[in-house]
Amino acid sequence: MLKKFTVLLILTSLPIIYTAFLSPVPQGAGQIFEKLFLQLKGAVNASELFVYTATFLTPILYVVYEGYTDVSGEELKRRIAEGVRGVYKGFGLVAFLSFLVMLSTAVAYGSLKNNPDTFKSSFLSYFLVEYSAWIYVFSLFCWYLTLLYEARTAGDFVETNRNSEDAVSNAFQSRIAGKG
């Protein structure tokens, strides 16, 4: 599990890593790794952070949406009473934090597009810039949790696709037989 997450982290972080490695080395005192870490930390601004969080958090928010749509009133009451514990332990907290992060980065994105000077002096800007690396890793972790959840609930991929192919083939044969 950790191996897959590490690979996803590295592959999706390549633009950030390249941005840091291709930027000039800051002058002044300090170790080279400290300077590199500061470059990595500054490689994602609040506006770009929205793009990453929108990409990685949308699937986990969709799992919540999917669980509460197209159900009767009684079923909806039962699901809300049970909470989202049926997905995996801690899912409710993760989904709530995902929603907050998504909302915060969306506000930042809109503010930066409309009035960047005012936004850059706000507490939200400070928070998003200071903790951008953690927010990015959290978003990626949520995406990974969604992949794990989907793999657990999807069943046998090959079997599902074969059944789907059979249904399409049978429908096609029926249409051909009806024309003949």
Short mmCIF file of N, CA and C in Angstrom, two decimals:
data_model
loop_
_atom_site.label_atom_id
_atom_site.label_comp_id
_atom_site.label_asym_id
_atom_site.label_seq_id
_atom_site.Cartn_x
_atom_site.Cartn_y
_atom_site.Cartn_z
N MET A 1 0.83 -1.20 0.00
CA MET A 1 0.00 0.00 0.00
C MET A 1 0.87 1.25 0.00
N LEU A 2 1.86 1.30 0.87
CA LEU A 2 2.74 2.46 0.94
C LEU A 2 3.56 2.61 -0.33
N LYS A 3 3.93 1.49 -0.92
CA LYS A 3 4.72 1.51 -2.16
C LYS A 3 3.91 2.17 -3.28
N LYS A 4 2.65 1.80 -3.43
CA LYS A 4 1.80 2.38 -4.46
C LYS A 4 1.58 3.86 -4.22
N PHE A 5 1.35 4.22 -2.97
CA PHE A 5 1.15 5.63 -2.64
C PHE A 5 2.41 6.43 -2.95
N THR A 6 3.57 5.89 -2.65
CA THR A 6 4.84 6.58 -2.93
C THR A 6 5.02 6.79 -4.43
N VAL A 7 4.71 5.77 -5.20
CA VAL A 7 4.82 5.91 -6.67
C VAL A 7 3.86 6.98 -7.17
N LEU A 8 2.61 6.97 -6.70
CA LEU A 8 1.65 8.00 -7.10
C LEU A 8 2.14 9.39 -6.69
N LEU A 9 2.69 9.51 -5.50
CA LEU A 9 3.19 10.78 -5.01
C LEU A 9 4.30 11.31 -5.93
N ILE A 10 5.23 10.45 -6.27
CA ILE A 10 6.35 10.89 -7.11
C ILE A 10 5.87 11.25 -8.52
N LEU A 11 5.05 10.39 -9.12
CA LEU A 11 4.61 10.65 -10.49
C LEU A 11 3.75 11.90 -10.61
N THR A 12 2.84 12.09 -9.69
CA THR A 12 1.99 13.28 -9.78
C THR A 12 2.70 14.54 -9.32
N SER A 13 3.82 14.38 -8.65
CA SER A 13 4.58 15.54 -8.17
C SER A 13 5.69 15.97 -9.12
N LEU A 14 5.83 15.30 -10.23
CA LEU A 14 6.91 15.63 -11.16
C LEU A 14 6.94 17.11 -11.57
N PRO A 15 5.81 17.73 -11.90
CA PRO A 15 5.89 19.16 -12.24
C PRO A 15 6.44 20.01 -11.09
N ILE A 16 6.07 19.68 -9.87
CA ILE A 16 6.55 20.42 -8.71
C ILE A 16 8.04 20.17 -8.50
N ILE A 17 8.44 18.92 -8.62
CA ILE A 17 9.85 18.56 -8.45
C ILE A 17 10.71 19.24 -9.51
N TYR A 18 10.26 19.19 -10.76
CA TYR A 18 11.03 19.83 -11.84
C TYR A 18 11.09 21.34 -11.66
N THR A 19 10.01 21.94 -11.21
CA THR A 19 10.01 23.38 -10.97
C THR A 19 11.07 23.74 -9.94
N ALA A 20 11.16 22.96 -8.87
CA ALA A 20 12.16 23.24 -7.83
C ALA A 20 13.58 22.99 -8.35
N PHE A 21 13.79 21.88 -9.03
CA PHE A 21 15.14 21.54 -9.50
C PHE A 21 15.63 22.47 -10.61
N LEU A 22 14.74 23.04 -11.39
CA LEU A 22 15.13 23.92 -12.48
C LEU A 22 15.19 25.39 -12.08
N SER A 23 14.81 25.71 -10.86
CA SER A 23 14.88 27.09 -10.40
C SER A 23 16.30 27.40 -9.92
N PRO A 24 16.70 28.67 -9.96
CA PRO A 24 18.05 29.03 -9.50
C PRO A 24 18.23 28.74 -8.00
N VAL A 25 19.44 28.38 -7.64
CA VAL A 25 19.75 28.11 -6.22
C VAL A 25 19.75 29.44 -5.49
N PRO A 26 18.95 29.56 -4.42
CA PRO A 26 18.93 30.82 -3.65
C PRO A 26 20.30 31.11 -3.03
N GLN A 27 20.67 32.36 -3.06
CA GLN A 27 21.92 32.78 -2.46
C GLN A 27 21.76 32.88 -0.94
N GLY A 28 22.86 32.86 -0.24
CA GLY A 28 22.82 33.03 1.20
C GLY A 28 23.22 31.75 1.92
N ALA A 29 23.21 31.87 3.24
CA ALA A 29 23.63 30.75 4.08
C ALA A 29 22.55 29.67 4.08
N GLY A 30 22.97 28.47 4.42
CA GLY A 30 22.05 27.36 4.52
C GLY A 30 22.52 26.18 3.71
N GLN A 31 22.09 25.02 4.13
CA GLN A 31 22.45 23.79 3.43
C GLN A 31 21.68 23.71 2.12
N ILE A 32 22.24 22.99 1.16
CA ILE A 32 21.62 22.87 -0.15
C ILE A 32 20.28 22.16 -0.07
N PHE A 33 20.15 21.15 0.81
CA PHE A 33 18.88 20.44 0.93
C PHE A 33 17.81 21.32 1.57
N GLU A 34 18.21 22.19 2.47
CA GLU A 34 17.27 23.14 3.06
C GLU A 34 16.75 24.10 1.99
N LYS A 35 17.65 24.56 1.15
CA LYS A 35 17.25 25.46 0.06
C LYS A 35 16.34 24.74 -0.93
N LEU A 36 16.66 23.48 -1.22
CA LEU A 36 15.82 22.70 -2.14
C LEU A 36 14.44 22.49 -1.54
N PHE A 37 14.38 22.19 -0.25
CA PHE A 37 13.09 22.00 0.41
C PHE A 37 12.25 23.28 0.33
N LEU A 38 12.87 24.42 0.54
CA LEU A 38 12.14 25.69 0.45
C LEU A 38 11.65 25.93 -0.98
N GLN A 39 12.46 25.54 -1.97
CA GLN A 39 12.03 25.67 -3.36
C GLN A 39 10.85 24.74 -3.65
N LEU A 40 10.90 23.51 -3.13
CA LEU A 40 9.79 22.56 -3.31
C LEU A 40 8.52 23.10 -2.66
N LYS A 41 8.69 23.66 -1.47
CA LYS A 41 7.54 24.20 -0.73
C LYS A 41 6.92 25.37 -1.49
N GLY A 42 7.74 26.18 -2.11
CA GLY A 42 7.23 27.34 -2.83
C GLY A 42 6.84 27.05 -4.27
N ALA A 43 6.99 25.82 -4.72
CA ALA A 43 6.71 25.48 -6.12
C ALA A 43 5.22 25.46 -6.44
N VAL A 44 4.38 25.38 -5.43
CA VAL A 44 2.93 25.36 -5.64
C VAL A 44 2.32 26.58 -4.97
N ASN A 45 1.69 27.43 -5.77
CA ASN A 45 1.02 28.58 -5.18
C ASN A 45 -0.44 28.21 -4.90
N ALA A 46 -1.17 29.12 -4.27
CA ALA A 46 -2.54 28.82 -3.87
C ALA A 46 -3.45 28.55 -5.07
N SER A 47 -3.20 29.22 -6.17
CA SER A 47 -4.02 29.01 -7.36
C SER A 47 -3.79 27.62 -7.94
N GLU A 48 -2.53 27.19 -8.02
CA GLU A 48 -2.22 25.85 -8.52
C GLU A 48 -2.70 24.78 -7.55
N LEU A 49 -2.69 25.10 -6.28
CA LEU A 49 -3.14 24.16 -5.27
C LEU A 49 -4.60 23.79 -5.50
N PHE A 50 -5.40 24.75 -5.96
CA PHE A 50 -6.81 24.45 -6.27
C PHE A 50 -6.90 23.39 -7.37
N VAL A 51 -6.07 23.52 -8.40
CA VAL A 51 -6.11 22.55 -9.50
C VAL A 51 -5.77 21.16 -8.98
N TYR A 52 -4.75 21.06 -8.15
CA TYR A 52 -4.38 19.75 -7.59
C TYR A 52 -5.49 19.20 -6.69
N THR A 53 -6.01 20.04 -5.80
CA THR A 53 -7.05 19.53 -4.89
C THR A 53 -8.33 19.20 -5.64
N ALA A 54 -8.66 19.98 -6.65
CA ALA A 54 -9.86 19.67 -7.43
C ALA A 54 -9.70 18.33 -8.13
N THR A 55 -8.50 18.05 -8.59
CA THR A 55 -8.24 16.78 -9.27
C THR A 55 -8.29 15.61 -8.31
N PHE A 56 -7.65 15.75 -7.16
CA PHE A 56 -7.50 14.62 -6.25
C PHE A 56 -8.65 14.45 -5.26
N LEU A 57 -9.36 15.53 -4.93
CA LEU A 57 -10.43 15.43 -3.93
C LEU A 57 -11.80 15.16 -4.53
N THR A 58 -11.99 15.50 -5.78
CA THR A 58 -13.29 15.30 -6.41
C THR A 58 -13.75 13.85 -6.32
N PRO A 59 -12.89 12.86 -6.57
CA PRO A 59 -13.38 11.47 -6.47
C PRO A 59 -13.91 11.10 -5.08
N ILE A 60 -13.27 11.57 -4.03
CA ILE A 60 -13.73 11.20 -2.68
C ILE A 60 -15.05 11.89 -2.36
N LEU A 61 -15.23 13.10 -2.86
CA LEU A 61 -16.50 13.78 -2.66
C LEU A 61 -17.60 13.12 -3.49
N TYR A 62 -17.22 12.56 -4.63
CA TYR A 62 -18.20 11.84 -5.45
C TYR A 62 -18.66 10.56 -4.76
N VAL A 63 -17.78 9.90 -4.03
CA VAL A 63 -18.17 8.71 -3.29
C VAL A 63 -19.27 9.06 -2.30
N VAL A 64 -19.16 10.22 -1.65
CA VAL A 64 -20.20 10.68 -0.73
C VAL A 64 -21.49 10.94 -1.52
N TYR A 65 -21.38 11.67 -2.60
CA TYR A 65 -22.55 11.97 -3.44
C TYR A 65 -23.22 10.69 -3.92
N GLU A 66 -22.43 9.75 -4.40
CA GLU A 66 -22.95 8.50 -4.92
C GLU A 66 -23.69 7.70 -3.85
N GLY A 67 -23.22 7.81 -2.62
CA GLY A 67 -23.86 7.05 -1.53
C GLY A 67 -25.20 7.60 -1.08
N TYR A 68 -25.51 8.86 -1.43
CA TYR A 68 -26.72 9.48 -0.93
C TYR A 68 -27.70 9.89 -2.03
N THR A 69 -27.41 9.56 -3.29
CA THR A 69 -28.34 9.90 -4.36
C THR A 69 -29.15 8.69 -4.76
N ASP A 70 -30.25 8.94 -5.40
CA ASP A 70 -31.12 7.89 -5.93
C ASP A 70 -31.56 6.88 -4.87
N VAL A 71 -31.86 7.37 -3.67
CA VAL A 71 -32.38 6.49 -2.62
C VAL A 71 -33.69 7.09 -2.11
N SER A 72 -34.54 6.22 -1.56
CA SER A 72 -35.81 6.68 -1.02
C SER A 72 -35.58 7.46 0.27
N GLY A 73 -36.61 8.12 0.72
CA GLY A 73 -36.51 8.92 1.93
C GLY A 73 -36.12 8.10 3.16
N GLU A 74 -36.72 6.92 3.30
CA GLU A 74 -36.39 6.05 4.43
C GLU A 74 -34.94 5.55 4.36
N GLU A 75 -34.53 5.17 3.16
CA GLU A 75 -33.16 4.69 2.97
C GLU A 75 -32.16 5.81 3.25
N LEU A 76 -32.50 7.05 2.82
CA LEU A 76 -31.63 8.19 3.07
C LEU A 76 -31.49 8.43 4.57
N LYS A 77 -32.60 8.35 5.31
CA LYS A 77 -32.55 8.52 6.77
C LYS A 77 -31.65 7.46 7.40
N ARG A 78 -31.79 6.21 6.94
CA ARG A 78 -30.98 5.13 7.50
C ARG A 78 -29.50 5.37 7.22
N ARG A 79 -29.18 5.79 6.00
CA ARG A 79 -27.77 6.01 5.65
C ARG A 79 -27.17 7.17 6.43
N ILE A 80 -27.96 8.22 6.60
CA ILE A 80 -27.46 9.36 7.38
C ILE A 80 -27.27 8.96 8.84
N ALA A 81 -28.20 8.17 9.37
CA ALA A 81 -28.09 7.71 10.76
C ALA A 81 -26.85 6.84 10.95
N GLU A 82 -26.56 5.99 9.97
CA GLU A 82 -25.36 5.15 10.05
C GLU A 82 -24.10 5.97 9.81
N GLY A 83 -24.26 7.08 9.12
CA GLY A 83 -23.10 7.88 8.74
C GLY A 83 -22.40 7.24 7.56
N VAL A 84 -21.21 7.68 7.32
CA VAL A 84 -20.45 7.14 6.19
C VAL A 84 -19.44 6.10 6.67
N ARG A 85 -19.72 5.51 7.83
CA ARG A 85 -18.82 4.50 8.38
C ARG A 85 -18.73 3.27 7.50
N GLY A 86 -19.76 3.06 6.69
CA GLY A 86 -19.77 1.88 5.84
C GLY A 86 -18.70 1.90 4.76
N VAL A 87 -18.15 3.05 4.47
CA VAL A 87 -17.12 3.14 3.43
C VAL A 87 -15.80 2.63 4.01
N TYR A 88 -15.25 3.29 4.98
CA TYR A 88 -14.10 2.82 5.76
C TYR A 88 -13.99 3.71 6.98
N LYS A 89 -13.32 3.23 7.99
CA LYS A 89 -13.21 3.93 9.25
C LYS A 89 -12.55 5.29 9.04
N GLY A 90 -13.17 6.33 9.53
CA GLY A 90 -12.63 7.68 9.40
C GLY A 90 -13.03 8.38 8.12
N PHE A 91 -13.86 7.75 7.30
CA PHE A 91 -14.23 8.35 6.02
C PHE A 91 -14.97 9.67 6.19
N GLY A 92 -15.83 9.75 7.18
CA GLY A 92 -16.59 10.98 7.41
C GLY A 92 -15.67 12.16 7.65
N LEU A 93 -14.67 11.98 8.47
CA LEU A 93 -13.71 13.06 8.75
C LEU A 93 -12.92 13.42 7.50
N VAL A 94 -12.48 12.40 6.77
CA VAL A 94 -11.72 12.64 5.54
C VAL A 94 -12.57 13.40 4.53
N ALA A 95 -13.82 12.99 4.36
CA ALA A 95 -14.72 13.66 3.42
C ALA A 95 -14.98 15.10 3.84
N PHE A 96 -15.18 15.33 5.12
CA PHE A 96 -15.41 16.68 5.63
C PHE A 96 -14.18 17.57 5.40
N LEU A 97 -12.99 17.06 5.74
CA LEU A 97 -11.77 17.83 5.51
C LEU A 97 -11.54 18.08 4.01
N SER A 98 -11.88 17.09 3.20
CA SER A 98 -11.75 17.25 1.74
C SER A 98 -12.63 18.39 1.26
N PHE A 99 -13.85 18.43 1.76
CA PHE A 99 -14.77 19.50 1.38
C PHE A 99 -14.22 20.86 1.80
N LEU A 100 -13.70 20.95 3.02
CA LEU A 100 -13.14 22.22 3.49
C LEU A 100 -11.93 22.66 2.66
N VAL A 101 -11.06 21.72 2.35
CA VAL A 101 -9.88 22.04 1.55
C VAL A 101 -10.31 22.48 0.15
N MET A 102 -11.25 21.76 -0.43
CA MET A 102 -11.73 22.11 -1.76
C MET A 102 -12.34 23.51 -1.76
N LEU A 103 -13.16 23.79 -0.77
CA LEU A 103 -13.80 25.10 -0.67
C LEU A 103 -12.75 26.20 -0.47
N SER A 104 -11.79 25.98 0.42
CA SER A 104 -10.75 26.97 0.68
C SER A 104 -9.91 27.26 -0.55
N THR A 105 -9.52 26.22 -1.26
CA THR A 105 -8.70 26.44 -2.45
C THR A 105 -9.52 27.05 -3.59
N ALA A 106 -10.81 26.75 -3.66
CA ALA A 106 -11.67 27.38 -4.67
C ALA A 106 -11.80 28.87 -4.40
N VAL A 107 -11.97 29.24 -3.13
CA VAL A 107 -12.03 30.66 -2.76
C VAL A 107 -10.70 31.33 -3.11
N ALA A 108 -9.60 30.66 -2.81
CA ALA A 108 -8.29 31.23 -3.12
C ALA A 108 -8.12 31.42 -4.62
N TYR A 109 -8.52 30.43 -5.39
CA TYR A 109 -8.39 30.51 -6.84
C TYR A 109 -9.19 31.69 -7.39
N GLY A 110 -10.44 31.80 -6.97
CA GLY A 110 -11.28 32.92 -7.41
C GLY A 110 -10.73 34.26 -6.98
N SER A 111 -10.25 34.34 -5.76
CA SER A 111 -9.70 35.60 -5.24
C SER A 111 -8.43 35.99 -5.99
N LEU A 112 -7.59 35.02 -6.27
CA LEU A 112 -6.35 35.32 -6.99
C LEU A 112 -6.63 35.77 -8.42
N LYS A 113 -7.68 35.27 -9.02
CA LYS A 113 -8.02 35.68 -10.39
C LYS A 113 -8.64 37.08 -10.41
N ASN A 114 -9.34 37.45 -9.34
CA ASN A 114 -10.05 38.74 -9.32
C ASN A 114 -9.29 39.86 -8.63
N ASN A 115 -8.66 39.57 -7.50
CA ASN A 115 -7.98 40.62 -6.74
C ASN A 115 -6.78 40.01 -6.02
N PRO A 116 -5.71 39.70 -6.75
CA PRO A 116 -4.59 38.96 -6.16
C PRO A 116 -3.86 39.72 -5.05
N ASP A 117 -3.77 41.04 -5.16
CA ASP A 117 -3.01 41.79 -4.15
C ASP A 117 -3.68 41.72 -2.78
N THR A 118 -5.00 41.84 -2.76
CA THR A 118 -5.73 41.76 -1.49
C THR A 118 -5.64 40.35 -0.92
N PHE A 119 -5.81 39.35 -1.77
CA PHE A 119 -5.80 37.98 -1.26
C PHE A 119 -4.44 37.59 -0.69
N LYS A 120 -3.36 38.02 -1.32
CA LYS A 120 -2.03 37.61 -0.88
C LYS A 120 -1.70 38.09 0.53
N SER A 121 -2.44 39.07 1.04
CA SER A 121 -2.20 39.54 2.40
C SER A 121 -3.18 38.95 3.41
N SER A 122 -3.97 37.96 2.98
CA SER A 122 -4.99 37.38 3.87
C SER A 122 -4.44 36.18 4.66
N PHE A 123 -5.16 35.82 5.70
CA PHE A 123 -4.80 34.65 6.50
C PHE A 123 -4.96 33.36 5.68
N LEU A 124 -5.98 33.32 4.84
CA LEU A 124 -6.19 32.13 4.02
C LEU A 124 -5.01 31.92 3.08
N SER A 125 -4.52 33.00 2.49
CA SER A 125 -3.36 32.88 1.61
C SER A 125 -2.15 32.37 2.38
N TYR A 126 -1.92 32.92 3.56
CA TYR A 126 -0.80 32.48 4.38
C TYR A 126 -0.92 30.99 4.69
N PHE A 127 -2.10 30.57 5.11
CA PHE A 127 -2.32 29.17 5.45
C PHE A 127 -2.08 28.26 4.25
N LEU A 128 -2.65 28.61 3.11
CA LEU A 128 -2.52 27.77 1.93
C LEU A 128 -1.09 27.70 1.41
N VAL A 129 -0.37 28.82 1.49
CA VAL A 129 1.02 28.82 1.04
C VAL A 129 1.91 28.08 2.03
N GLU A 130 1.71 28.35 3.31
CA GLU A 130 2.55 27.74 4.35
C GLU A 130 2.37 26.22 4.41
N TYR A 131 1.16 25.77 4.21
CA TYR A 131 0.86 24.34 4.34
C TYR A 131 0.54 23.68 2.99
N SER A 132 0.98 24.27 1.90
CA SER A 132 0.65 23.74 0.58
C SER A 132 1.16 22.31 0.38
N ALA A 133 2.34 22.01 0.88
CA ALA A 133 2.86 20.65 0.71
C ALA A 133 1.98 19.64 1.45
N TRP A 134 1.55 19.97 2.65
CA TRP A 134 0.69 19.05 3.42
C TRP A 134 -0.68 18.92 2.77
N ILE A 135 -1.20 20.01 2.26
CA ILE A 135 -2.51 19.96 1.60
C ILE A 135 -2.40 19.12 0.33
N TYR A 136 -1.32 19.27 -0.39
CA TYR A 136 -1.10 18.48 -1.60
C TYR A 136 -1.03 16.99 -1.27
N VAL A 137 -0.26 16.62 -0.25
CA VAL A 137 -0.13 15.21 0.13
C VAL A 137 -1.47 14.67 0.64
N PHE A 138 -2.19 15.47 1.41
CA PHE A 138 -3.52 15.05 1.87
C PHE A 138 -4.45 14.79 0.69
N SER A 139 -4.43 15.67 -0.28
CA SER A 139 -5.28 15.51 -1.46
C SER A 139 -4.92 14.25 -2.23
N LEU A 140 -3.65 14.01 -2.38
CA LEU A 140 -3.20 12.81 -3.08
C LEU A 140 -3.58 11.56 -2.29
N PHE A 141 -3.46 11.63 -0.97
CA PHE A 141 -3.86 10.51 -0.12
C PHE A 141 -5.36 10.21 -0.27
N CYS A 142 -6.17 11.26 -0.35
CA CYS A 142 -7.61 11.07 -0.54
C CYS A 142 -7.89 10.40 -1.87
N TRP A 143 -7.16 10.80 -2.89
CA TRP A 143 -7.33 10.18 -4.20
C TRP A 143 -6.97 8.70 -4.11
N TYR A 144 -5.90 8.40 -3.42
CA TYR A 144 -5.47 7.01 -3.25
C TYR A 144 -6.53 6.21 -2.47
N LEU A 145 -7.10 6.79 -1.42
CA LEU A 145 -8.16 6.12 -0.67
C LEU A 145 -9.35 5.81 -1.57
N THR A 146 -9.67 6.73 -2.47
CA THR A 146 -10.77 6.51 -3.40
C THR A 146 -10.46 5.36 -4.34
N LEU A 147 -9.22 5.29 -4.81
CA LEU A 147 -8.82 4.18 -5.67
C LEU A 147 -8.95 2.85 -4.93
N LEU A 148 -8.53 2.83 -3.67
CA LEU A 148 -8.65 1.61 -2.87
C LEU A 148 -10.11 1.24 -2.66
N TYR A 149 -10.93 2.22 -2.38
CA TYR A 149 -12.36 1.98 -2.17
C TYR A 149 -12.99 1.42 -3.44
N GLU A 150 -12.70 2.05 -4.57
CA GLU A 150 -13.27 1.60 -5.84
C GLU A 150 -12.81 0.18 -6.18
N ALA A 151 -11.55 -0.13 -5.90
CA ALA A 151 -11.04 -1.47 -6.18
C ALA A 151 -11.73 -2.50 -5.30
N ARG A 152 -12.04 -2.12 -4.07
CA ARG A 152 -12.70 -3.03 -3.13
C ARG A 152 -14.14 -3.28 -3.52
N THR A 153 -14.83 -2.28 -4.05
CA THR A 153 -16.25 -2.42 -4.35
C THR A 153 -16.53 -2.80 -5.79
N ALA A 154 -15.53 -2.72 -6.63
CA ALA A 154 -15.77 -2.94 -8.06
C ALA A 154 -16.01 -4.41 -8.39
N GLY A 155 -15.52 -5.32 -7.60
CA GLY A 155 -15.67 -6.74 -7.91
C GLY A 155 -14.62 -7.16 -8.93
N ASP A 156 -14.95 -8.17 -9.67
CA ASP A 156 -14.02 -8.70 -10.66
C ASP A 156 -14.11 -7.88 -11.95
N PHE A 157 -13.08 -7.13 -12.25
CA PHE A 157 -13.07 -6.25 -13.41
C PHE A 157 -13.26 -7.03 -14.71
N VAL A 158 -12.55 -8.12 -14.85
CA VAL A 158 -12.63 -8.92 -16.08
C VAL A 158 -14.04 -9.48 -16.25
N GLU A 159 -14.58 -10.03 -15.19
CA GLU A 159 -15.94 -10.60 -15.24
C GLU A 159 -16.96 -9.52 -15.61
N THR A 160 -16.86 -8.36 -15.01
CA THR A 160 -17.79 -7.27 -15.29
C THR A 160 -17.72 -6.86 -16.76
N ASN A 161 -16.51 -6.74 -17.29
CA ASN A 161 -16.36 -6.34 -18.68
C ASN A 161 -16.85 -7.43 -19.64
N ARG A 162 -16.61 -8.68 -19.31
CA ARG A 162 -17.11 -9.77 -20.17
C ARG A 162 -18.64 -9.77 -20.21
N ASN A 163 -19.26 -9.57 -19.06
CA ASN A 163 -20.72 -9.51 -19.02
C ASN A 163 -21.24 -8.33 -19.84
N SER A 164 -20.55 -7.20 -19.73
CA SER A 164 -20.94 -6.02 -20.50
C SER A 164 -20.79 -6.28 -22.00
N GLU A 165 -19.68 -6.92 -22.38
CA GLU A 165 -19.47 -7.25 -23.80
C GLU A 165 -20.54 -8.21 -24.30
N ASP A 166 -20.88 -9.19 -23.48
CA ASP A 166 -21.92 -10.15 -23.86
C ASP A 166 -23.26 -9.45 -24.07
N ALA A 167 -23.59 -8.51 -23.21
CA ALA A 167 -24.85 -7.78 -23.33
C ALA A 167 -24.88 -6.97 -24.62
N VAL A 168 -23.78 -6.30 -24.94
CA VAL A 168 -23.71 -5.52 -26.18
C VAL A 168 -23.81 -6.44 -27.39
N SER A 169 -23.09 -7.55 -27.35
CA SER A 169 -23.11 -8.51 -28.45
C SER A 169 -24.52 -9.08 -28.66
N ASN A 170 -25.18 -9.45 -27.59
CA ASN A 170 -26.54 -10.00 -27.69
C ASN A 170 -27.52 -8.96 -28.24
N ALA A 171 -27.40 -7.73 -27.78
CA ALA A 171 -28.28 -6.67 -28.28
C ALA A 171 -28.05 -6.44 -29.76
N PHE A 172 -26.78 -6.47 -30.18
CA PHE A 172 -26.44 -6.29 -31.59
C PHE A 172 -27.01 -7.43 -32.43
N GLN A 173 -26.89 -8.67 -31.94
CA GLN A 173 -27.43 -9.82 -32.66
C GLN A 173 -28.95 -9.73 -32.79
N SER A 174 -29.61 -9.25 -31.75
CA SER A 174 -31.06 -9.09 -31.78
C SER A 174 -31.48 -8.06 -32.82
N ARG A 175 -30.73 -6.97 -32.91
CA ARG A 175 -31.07 -5.93 -33.90
C ARG A 175 -30.86 -6.46 -35.32
N ILE A 176 -29.79 -7.21 -35.52
CA ILE A 176 -29.52 -7.79 -36.85
C ILE A 176 -30.60 -8.80 -37.20
N ALA A 177 -30.98 -9.64 -36.26
CA ALA A 177 -32.00 -10.65 -36.52
C ALA A 177 -33.34 -9.99 -36.82
N GLY A 178 -33.62 -8.85 -36.20
CA GLY A 178 -34.88 -8.14 -36.44
C GLY A 178 -34.95 -7.51 -37.82
N LYS A 179 -33.81 -7.18 -38.41
CA LYS A 179 -33.79 -6.57 -39.73
C LYS A 179 -33.88 -7.62 -40.83
N GLY A 180 -33.53 -8.86 -40.54
CA GLY A 180 -33.46 -9.89 -41.56
C GLY A 180 -34.73 -10.54 -41.87
#
